[in-house]
mmCIF file of C-alpha atoms in Angstrom:
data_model
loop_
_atom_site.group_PDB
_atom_site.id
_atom_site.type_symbol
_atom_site.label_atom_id
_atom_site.label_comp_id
_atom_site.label_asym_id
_atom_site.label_seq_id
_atom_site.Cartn_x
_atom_site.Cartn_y
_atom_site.Cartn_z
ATOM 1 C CA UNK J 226 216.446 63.098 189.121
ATOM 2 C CA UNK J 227 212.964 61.439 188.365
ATOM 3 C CA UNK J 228 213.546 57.904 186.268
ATOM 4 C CA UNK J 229 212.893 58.191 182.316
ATOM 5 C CA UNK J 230 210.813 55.134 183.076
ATOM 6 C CA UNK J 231 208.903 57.263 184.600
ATOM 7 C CA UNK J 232 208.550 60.144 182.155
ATOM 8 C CA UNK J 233 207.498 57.616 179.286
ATOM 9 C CA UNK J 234 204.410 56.665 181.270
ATOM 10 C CA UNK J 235 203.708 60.591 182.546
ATOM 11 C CA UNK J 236 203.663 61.386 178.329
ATOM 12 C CA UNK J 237 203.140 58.552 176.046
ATOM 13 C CA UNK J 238 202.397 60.575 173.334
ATOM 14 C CA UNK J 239 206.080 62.322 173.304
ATOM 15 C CA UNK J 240 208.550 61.567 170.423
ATOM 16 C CA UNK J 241 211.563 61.272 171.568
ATOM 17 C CA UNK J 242 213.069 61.794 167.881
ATOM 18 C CA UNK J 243 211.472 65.125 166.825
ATOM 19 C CA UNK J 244 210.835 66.483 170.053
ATOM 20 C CA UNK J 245 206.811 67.019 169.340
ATOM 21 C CA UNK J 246 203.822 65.380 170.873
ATOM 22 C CA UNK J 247 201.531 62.587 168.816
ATOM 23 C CA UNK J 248 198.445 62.587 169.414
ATOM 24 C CA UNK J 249 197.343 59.227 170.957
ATOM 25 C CA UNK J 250 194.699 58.284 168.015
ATOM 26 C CA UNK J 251 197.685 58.703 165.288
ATOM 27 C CA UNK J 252 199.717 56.389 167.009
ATOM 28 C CA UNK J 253 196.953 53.710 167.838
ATOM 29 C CA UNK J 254 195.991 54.395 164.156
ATOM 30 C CA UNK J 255 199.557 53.791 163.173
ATOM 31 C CA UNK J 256 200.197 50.861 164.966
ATOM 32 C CA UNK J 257 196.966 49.694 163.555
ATOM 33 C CA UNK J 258 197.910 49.898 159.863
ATOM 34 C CA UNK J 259 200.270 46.828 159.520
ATOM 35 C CA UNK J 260 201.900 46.404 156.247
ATOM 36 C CA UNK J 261 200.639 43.446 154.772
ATOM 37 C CA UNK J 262 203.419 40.800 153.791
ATOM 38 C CA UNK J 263 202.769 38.945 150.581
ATOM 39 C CA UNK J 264 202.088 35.428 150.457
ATOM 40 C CA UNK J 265 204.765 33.317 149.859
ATOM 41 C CA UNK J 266 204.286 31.581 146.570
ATOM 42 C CA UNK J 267 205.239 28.410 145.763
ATOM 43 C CA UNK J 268 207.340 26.333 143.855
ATOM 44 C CA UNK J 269 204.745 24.967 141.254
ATOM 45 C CA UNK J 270 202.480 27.874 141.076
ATOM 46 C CA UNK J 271 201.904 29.155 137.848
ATOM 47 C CA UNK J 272 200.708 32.582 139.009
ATOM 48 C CA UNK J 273 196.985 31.590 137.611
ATOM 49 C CA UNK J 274 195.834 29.855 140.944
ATOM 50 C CA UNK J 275 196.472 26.693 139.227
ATOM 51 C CA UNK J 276 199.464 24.051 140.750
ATOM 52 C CA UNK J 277 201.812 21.997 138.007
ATOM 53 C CA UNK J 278 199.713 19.593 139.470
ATOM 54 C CA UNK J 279 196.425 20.757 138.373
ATOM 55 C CA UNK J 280 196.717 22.719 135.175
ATOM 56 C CA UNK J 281 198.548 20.156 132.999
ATOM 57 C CA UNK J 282 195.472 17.603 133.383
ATOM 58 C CA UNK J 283 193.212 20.510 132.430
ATOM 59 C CA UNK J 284 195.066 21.642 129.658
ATOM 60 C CA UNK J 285 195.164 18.213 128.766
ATOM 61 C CA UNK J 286 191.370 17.031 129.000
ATOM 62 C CA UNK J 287 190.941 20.528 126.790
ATOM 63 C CA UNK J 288 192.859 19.352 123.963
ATOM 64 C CA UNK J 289 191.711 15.885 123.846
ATOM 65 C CA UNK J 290 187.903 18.050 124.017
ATOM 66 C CA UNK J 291 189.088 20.004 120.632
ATOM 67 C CA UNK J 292 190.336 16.843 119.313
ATOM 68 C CA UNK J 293 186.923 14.886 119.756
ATOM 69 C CA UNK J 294 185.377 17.674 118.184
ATOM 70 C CA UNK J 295 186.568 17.677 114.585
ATOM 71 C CA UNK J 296 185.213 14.343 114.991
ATOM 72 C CA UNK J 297 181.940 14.654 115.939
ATOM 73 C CA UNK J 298 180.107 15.327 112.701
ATOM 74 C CA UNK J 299 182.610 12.624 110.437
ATOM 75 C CA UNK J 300 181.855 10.158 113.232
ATOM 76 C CA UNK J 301 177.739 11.028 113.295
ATOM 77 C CA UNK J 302 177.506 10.753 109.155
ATOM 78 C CA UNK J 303 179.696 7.804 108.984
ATOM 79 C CA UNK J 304 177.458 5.783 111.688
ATOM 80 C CA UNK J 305 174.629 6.978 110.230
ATOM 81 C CA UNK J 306 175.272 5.838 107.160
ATOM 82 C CA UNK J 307 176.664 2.745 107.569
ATOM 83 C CA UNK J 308 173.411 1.770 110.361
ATOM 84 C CA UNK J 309 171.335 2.864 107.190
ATOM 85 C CA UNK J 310 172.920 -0.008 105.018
ATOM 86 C CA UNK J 311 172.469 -1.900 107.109
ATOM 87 C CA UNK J 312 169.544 -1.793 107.879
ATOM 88 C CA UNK J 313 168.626 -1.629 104.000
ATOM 89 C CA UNK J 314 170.386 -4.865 103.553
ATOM 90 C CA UNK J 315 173.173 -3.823 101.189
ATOM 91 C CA UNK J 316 176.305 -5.097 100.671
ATOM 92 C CA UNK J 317 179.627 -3.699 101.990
ATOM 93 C CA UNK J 318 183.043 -3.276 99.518
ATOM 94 C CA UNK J 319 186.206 -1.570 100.188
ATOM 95 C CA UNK J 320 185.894 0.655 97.341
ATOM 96 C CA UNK J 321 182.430 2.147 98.710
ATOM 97 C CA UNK J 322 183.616 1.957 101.978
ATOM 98 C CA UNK J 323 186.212 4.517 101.007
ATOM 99 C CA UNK J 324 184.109 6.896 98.500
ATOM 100 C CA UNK J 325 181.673 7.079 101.783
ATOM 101 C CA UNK J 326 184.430 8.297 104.214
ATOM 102 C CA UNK J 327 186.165 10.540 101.498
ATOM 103 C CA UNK J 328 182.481 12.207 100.663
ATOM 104 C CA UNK J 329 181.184 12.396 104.210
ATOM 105 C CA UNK J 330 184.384 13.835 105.647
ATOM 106 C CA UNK J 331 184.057 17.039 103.333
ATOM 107 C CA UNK J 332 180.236 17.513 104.679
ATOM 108 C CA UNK J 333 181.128 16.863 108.254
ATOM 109 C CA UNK J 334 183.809 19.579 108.129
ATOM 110 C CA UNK J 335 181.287 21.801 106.895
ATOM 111 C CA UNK J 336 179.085 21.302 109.274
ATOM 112 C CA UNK J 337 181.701 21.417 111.957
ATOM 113 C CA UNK J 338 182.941 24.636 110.090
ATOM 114 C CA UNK J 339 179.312 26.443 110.662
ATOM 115 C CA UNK J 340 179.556 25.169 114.405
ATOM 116 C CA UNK J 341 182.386 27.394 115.275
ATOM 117 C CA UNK J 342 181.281 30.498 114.516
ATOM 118 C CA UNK J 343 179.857 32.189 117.609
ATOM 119 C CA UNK J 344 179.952 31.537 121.284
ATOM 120 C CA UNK J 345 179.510 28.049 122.749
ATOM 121 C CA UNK J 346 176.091 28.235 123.881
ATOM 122 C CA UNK J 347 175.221 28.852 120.588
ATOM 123 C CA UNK J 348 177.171 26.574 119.045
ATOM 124 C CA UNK J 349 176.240 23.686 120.990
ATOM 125 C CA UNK J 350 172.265 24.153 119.889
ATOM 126 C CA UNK J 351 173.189 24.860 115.976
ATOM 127 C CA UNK J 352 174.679 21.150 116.879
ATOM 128 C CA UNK J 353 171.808 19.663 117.927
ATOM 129 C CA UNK J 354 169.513 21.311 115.351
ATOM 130 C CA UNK J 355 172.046 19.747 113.368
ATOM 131 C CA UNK J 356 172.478 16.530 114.784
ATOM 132 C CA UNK J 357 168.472 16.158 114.776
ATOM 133 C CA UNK J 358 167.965 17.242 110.937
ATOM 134 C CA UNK J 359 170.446 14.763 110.047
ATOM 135 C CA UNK J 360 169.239 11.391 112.352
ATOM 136 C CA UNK J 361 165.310 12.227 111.334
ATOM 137 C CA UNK J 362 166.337 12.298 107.397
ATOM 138 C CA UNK J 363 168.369 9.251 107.998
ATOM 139 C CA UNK J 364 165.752 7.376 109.656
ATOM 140 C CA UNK J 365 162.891 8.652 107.149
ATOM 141 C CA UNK J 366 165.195 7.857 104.313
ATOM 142 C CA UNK J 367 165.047 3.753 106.352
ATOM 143 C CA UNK J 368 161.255 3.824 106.530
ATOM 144 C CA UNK J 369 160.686 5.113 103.164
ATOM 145 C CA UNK J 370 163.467 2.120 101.429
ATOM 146 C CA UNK J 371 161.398 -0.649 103.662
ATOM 147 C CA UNK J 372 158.227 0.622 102.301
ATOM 148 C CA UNK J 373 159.296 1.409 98.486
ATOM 149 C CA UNK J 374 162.645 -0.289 97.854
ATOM 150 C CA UNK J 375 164.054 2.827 96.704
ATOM 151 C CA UNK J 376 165.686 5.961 98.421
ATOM 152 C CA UNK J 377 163.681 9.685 98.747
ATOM 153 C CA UNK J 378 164.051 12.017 96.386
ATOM 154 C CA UNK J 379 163.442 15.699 95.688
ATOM 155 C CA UNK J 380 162.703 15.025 92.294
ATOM 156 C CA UNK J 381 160.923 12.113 93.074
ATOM 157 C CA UNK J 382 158.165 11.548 96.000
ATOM 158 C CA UNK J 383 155.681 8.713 96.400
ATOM 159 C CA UNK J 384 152.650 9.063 98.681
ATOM 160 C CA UNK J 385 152.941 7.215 101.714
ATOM 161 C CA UNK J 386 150.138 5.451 104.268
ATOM 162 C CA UNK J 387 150.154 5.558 107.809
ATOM 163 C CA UNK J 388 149.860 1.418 107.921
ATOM 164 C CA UNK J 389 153.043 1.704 105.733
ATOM 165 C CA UNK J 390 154.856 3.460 107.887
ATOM 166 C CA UNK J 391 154.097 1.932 111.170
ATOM 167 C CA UNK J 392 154.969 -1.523 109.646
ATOM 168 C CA UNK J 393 157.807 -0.326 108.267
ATOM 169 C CA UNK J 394 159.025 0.911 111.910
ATOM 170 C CA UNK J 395 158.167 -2.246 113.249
ATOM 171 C CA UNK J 396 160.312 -4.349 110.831
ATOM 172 C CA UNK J 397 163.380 -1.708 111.291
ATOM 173 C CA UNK J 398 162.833 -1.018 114.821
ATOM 174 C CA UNK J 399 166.522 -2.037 115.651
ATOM 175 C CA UNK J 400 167.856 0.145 112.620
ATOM 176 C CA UNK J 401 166.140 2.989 114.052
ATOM 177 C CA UNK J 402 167.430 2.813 117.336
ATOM 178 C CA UNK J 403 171.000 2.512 115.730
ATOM 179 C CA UNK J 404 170.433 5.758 114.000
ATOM 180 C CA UNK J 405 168.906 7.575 117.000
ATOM 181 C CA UNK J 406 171.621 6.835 119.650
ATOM 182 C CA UNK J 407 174.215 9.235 118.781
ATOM 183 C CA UNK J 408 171.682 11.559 118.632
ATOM 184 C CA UNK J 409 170.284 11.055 122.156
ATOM 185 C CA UNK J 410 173.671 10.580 123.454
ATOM 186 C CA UNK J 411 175.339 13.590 122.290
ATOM 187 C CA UNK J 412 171.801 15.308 123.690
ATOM 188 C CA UNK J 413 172.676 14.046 127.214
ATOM 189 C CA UNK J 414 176.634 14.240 127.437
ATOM 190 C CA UNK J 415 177.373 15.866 124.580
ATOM 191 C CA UNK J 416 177.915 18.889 125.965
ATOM 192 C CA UNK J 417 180.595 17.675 128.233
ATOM 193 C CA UNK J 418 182.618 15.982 125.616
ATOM 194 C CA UNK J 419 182.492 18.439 122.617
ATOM 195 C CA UNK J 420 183.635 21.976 123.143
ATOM 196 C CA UNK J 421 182.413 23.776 120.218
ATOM 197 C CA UNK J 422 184.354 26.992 121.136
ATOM 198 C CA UNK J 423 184.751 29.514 118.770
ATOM 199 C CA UNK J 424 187.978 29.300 116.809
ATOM 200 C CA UNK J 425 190.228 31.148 114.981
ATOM 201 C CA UNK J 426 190.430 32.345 111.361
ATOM 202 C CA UNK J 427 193.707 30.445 110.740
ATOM 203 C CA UNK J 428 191.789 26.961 112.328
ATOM 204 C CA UNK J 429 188.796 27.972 109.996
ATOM 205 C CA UNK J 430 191.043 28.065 106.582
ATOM 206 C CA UNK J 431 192.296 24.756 107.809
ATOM 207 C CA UNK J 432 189.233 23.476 108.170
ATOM 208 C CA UNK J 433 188.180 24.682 104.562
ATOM 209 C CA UNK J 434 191.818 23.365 103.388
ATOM 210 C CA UNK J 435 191.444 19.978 104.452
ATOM 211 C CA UNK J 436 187.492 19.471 103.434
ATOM 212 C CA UNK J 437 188.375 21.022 99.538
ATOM 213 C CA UNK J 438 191.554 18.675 99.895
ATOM 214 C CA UNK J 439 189.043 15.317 100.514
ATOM 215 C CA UNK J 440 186.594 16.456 98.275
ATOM 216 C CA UNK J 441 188.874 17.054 95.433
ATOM 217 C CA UNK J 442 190.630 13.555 96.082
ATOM 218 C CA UNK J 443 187.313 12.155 96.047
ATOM 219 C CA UNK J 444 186.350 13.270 92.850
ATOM 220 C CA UNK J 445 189.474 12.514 91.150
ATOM 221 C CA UNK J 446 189.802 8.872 92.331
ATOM 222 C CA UNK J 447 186.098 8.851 90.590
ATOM 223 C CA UNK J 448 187.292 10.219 87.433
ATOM 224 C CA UNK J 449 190.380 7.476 87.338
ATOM 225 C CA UNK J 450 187.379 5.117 86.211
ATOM 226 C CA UNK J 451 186.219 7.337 83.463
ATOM 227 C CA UNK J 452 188.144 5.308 80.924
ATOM 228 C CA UNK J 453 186.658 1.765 81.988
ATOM 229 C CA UNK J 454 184.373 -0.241 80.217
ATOM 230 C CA UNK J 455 182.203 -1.345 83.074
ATOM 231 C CA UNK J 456 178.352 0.331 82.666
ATOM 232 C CA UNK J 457 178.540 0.289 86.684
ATOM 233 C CA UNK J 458 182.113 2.219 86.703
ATOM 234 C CA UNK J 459 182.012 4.984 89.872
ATOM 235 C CA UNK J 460 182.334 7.263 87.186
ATOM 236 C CA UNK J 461 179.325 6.843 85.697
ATOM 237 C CA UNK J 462 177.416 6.107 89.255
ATOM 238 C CA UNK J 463 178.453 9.796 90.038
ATOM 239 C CA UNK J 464 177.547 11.423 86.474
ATOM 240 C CA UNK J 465 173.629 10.107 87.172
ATOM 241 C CA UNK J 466 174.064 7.062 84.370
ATOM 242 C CA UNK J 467 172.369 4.378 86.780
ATOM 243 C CA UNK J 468 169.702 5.089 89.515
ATOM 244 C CA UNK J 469 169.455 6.699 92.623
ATOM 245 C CA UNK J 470 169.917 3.873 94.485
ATOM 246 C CA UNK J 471 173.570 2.703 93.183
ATOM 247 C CA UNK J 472 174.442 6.087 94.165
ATOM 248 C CA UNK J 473 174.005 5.692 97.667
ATOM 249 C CA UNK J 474 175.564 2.097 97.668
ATOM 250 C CA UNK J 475 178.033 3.556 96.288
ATOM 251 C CA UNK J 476 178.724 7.520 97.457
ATOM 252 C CA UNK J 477 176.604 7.684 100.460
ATOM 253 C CA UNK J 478 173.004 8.844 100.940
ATOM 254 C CA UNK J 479 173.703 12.436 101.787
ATOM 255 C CA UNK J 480 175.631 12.209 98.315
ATOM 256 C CA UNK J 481 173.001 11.132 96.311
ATOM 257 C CA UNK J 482 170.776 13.939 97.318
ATOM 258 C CA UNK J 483 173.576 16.726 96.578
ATOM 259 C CA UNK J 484 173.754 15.057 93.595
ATOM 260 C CA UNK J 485 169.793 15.264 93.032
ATOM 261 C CA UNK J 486 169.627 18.632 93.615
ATOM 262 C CA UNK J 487 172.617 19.716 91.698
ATOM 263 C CA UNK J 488 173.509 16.934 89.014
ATOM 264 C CA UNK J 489 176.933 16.233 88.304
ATOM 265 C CA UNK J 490 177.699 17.594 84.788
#
């Protein structure tokens, strides 16, 4: 009786199961096909390709992004305007210390408001057109005080030489850079700070919420004065009773020219 050792290399292609021959190419083709074991997964994965490790620094740096945002454009004004004081030699008070931050807050949310309505890419630019419109009024509004003593206005313009003006750049030249920085900076890094993502219609009403909130506080703290006796009351400041000037001592520059253009009634 001839060994079965024997028979299994005579026919390698028999099944001993079903009784039928395989051809040889199914079962090299089956012995090929290996079922593929998944990967063992670990511990700390959070099925995203990102470790415990990882994805809590990102989320993280992400927030604190968002954060900085919202304060982009209350930080920019705020500089801004305090650089231009300075640089105009007025004096600093508590009083318009706080009328500044409660009027620039409402703008800057406004502008951060516009800033969040499309894609990133997008956003960022409308930021730096932004940004740029803002620092060149605030340093033309500095040359044009050194030259005139008195602030621009749109109902209101005074020819100007270019002797003036170079003089006037010379004798502010360390104002000026003050007021350019931010700008340059946020041109450089900026986009690696600020995220300017697109939000949400619920984030957008809250934005709208808390700029009508400081805006109306704003205007009622100056109405409080109403009933003073003093000519210089903020009340009167806002209402156009004293010059242009007193209103940007006292309100801000960006203030004064909302006022110009649409008086306070």
């Amino acid at each position: 009786m001839p060994d079965i050792n024997d028979l299994f290399e005579q026919f390698p292609d028999y099944d001993v199961f079903s009784g039928k021959t395989t051809p040889i190419q199914k079962v090299k083709k089956r012995k090929a096909v290996q079922k593929k074991m998944p990967e063992p997964r670990s511990n700390t994965d959070y099925g995203d390709g990102f470790e415990k490790s990882d994805k809590p620094s990102k989320v993280k740096k992400r927030r604190v992004s968002n954060f900085m945002t919202l304060f982009f454009f209350p930080v920019l004004i705020i500089w801004l305007e305090i650089s231009l004081r300075l640089g105009c030699g007025e004096h600093f008070n508590l009083a318009s210390i706080l009328y500044l931050i409660g009027f620039s807050i409402s703008i800057a949310l406004a502008l951060t408001l516009i800033c969040t309505f499309a894609g990133r890419i997008f956003n960022l630019v409308l930021c730096n057109i932004f940004s740029f419109i803002i620092t060149a009024f605030f340093a033309f509004e500095l040359i044009y005080f050194n030259i005139f003593k008195s602030f621009f206005s749109f109902s209101q313009a005074l020819t100007v030489t270019q002797e003036q003006v170079l003089n006037a750049i010379n004798d502010r030249k360390i104002y000026l850079i003050a007021i350019i920085i931010p700008f340059v900076i946020n041109l450089l890094i900026g986009h690696r700070i600020f995220l300017f993502h697109k939000i949400r219609i619920p984030a957008k009403i809250s934005l709208i919420l808390v700029a009508v909130l400081v805006q109306l506080i704003a205007i009622t703290t100056v109405s409080i004065s109403k009933e003073t006796n003093k000519v210089n009351s903020s009340y009167n400041i806002y209402h156009g009773e004293l010059s242009d000037n007193s209103v940007q001592e006292k309100f801000g520059l960006l203030t004064m020219e909302r006022l110009s253009l649409f008086p306070s009634k």
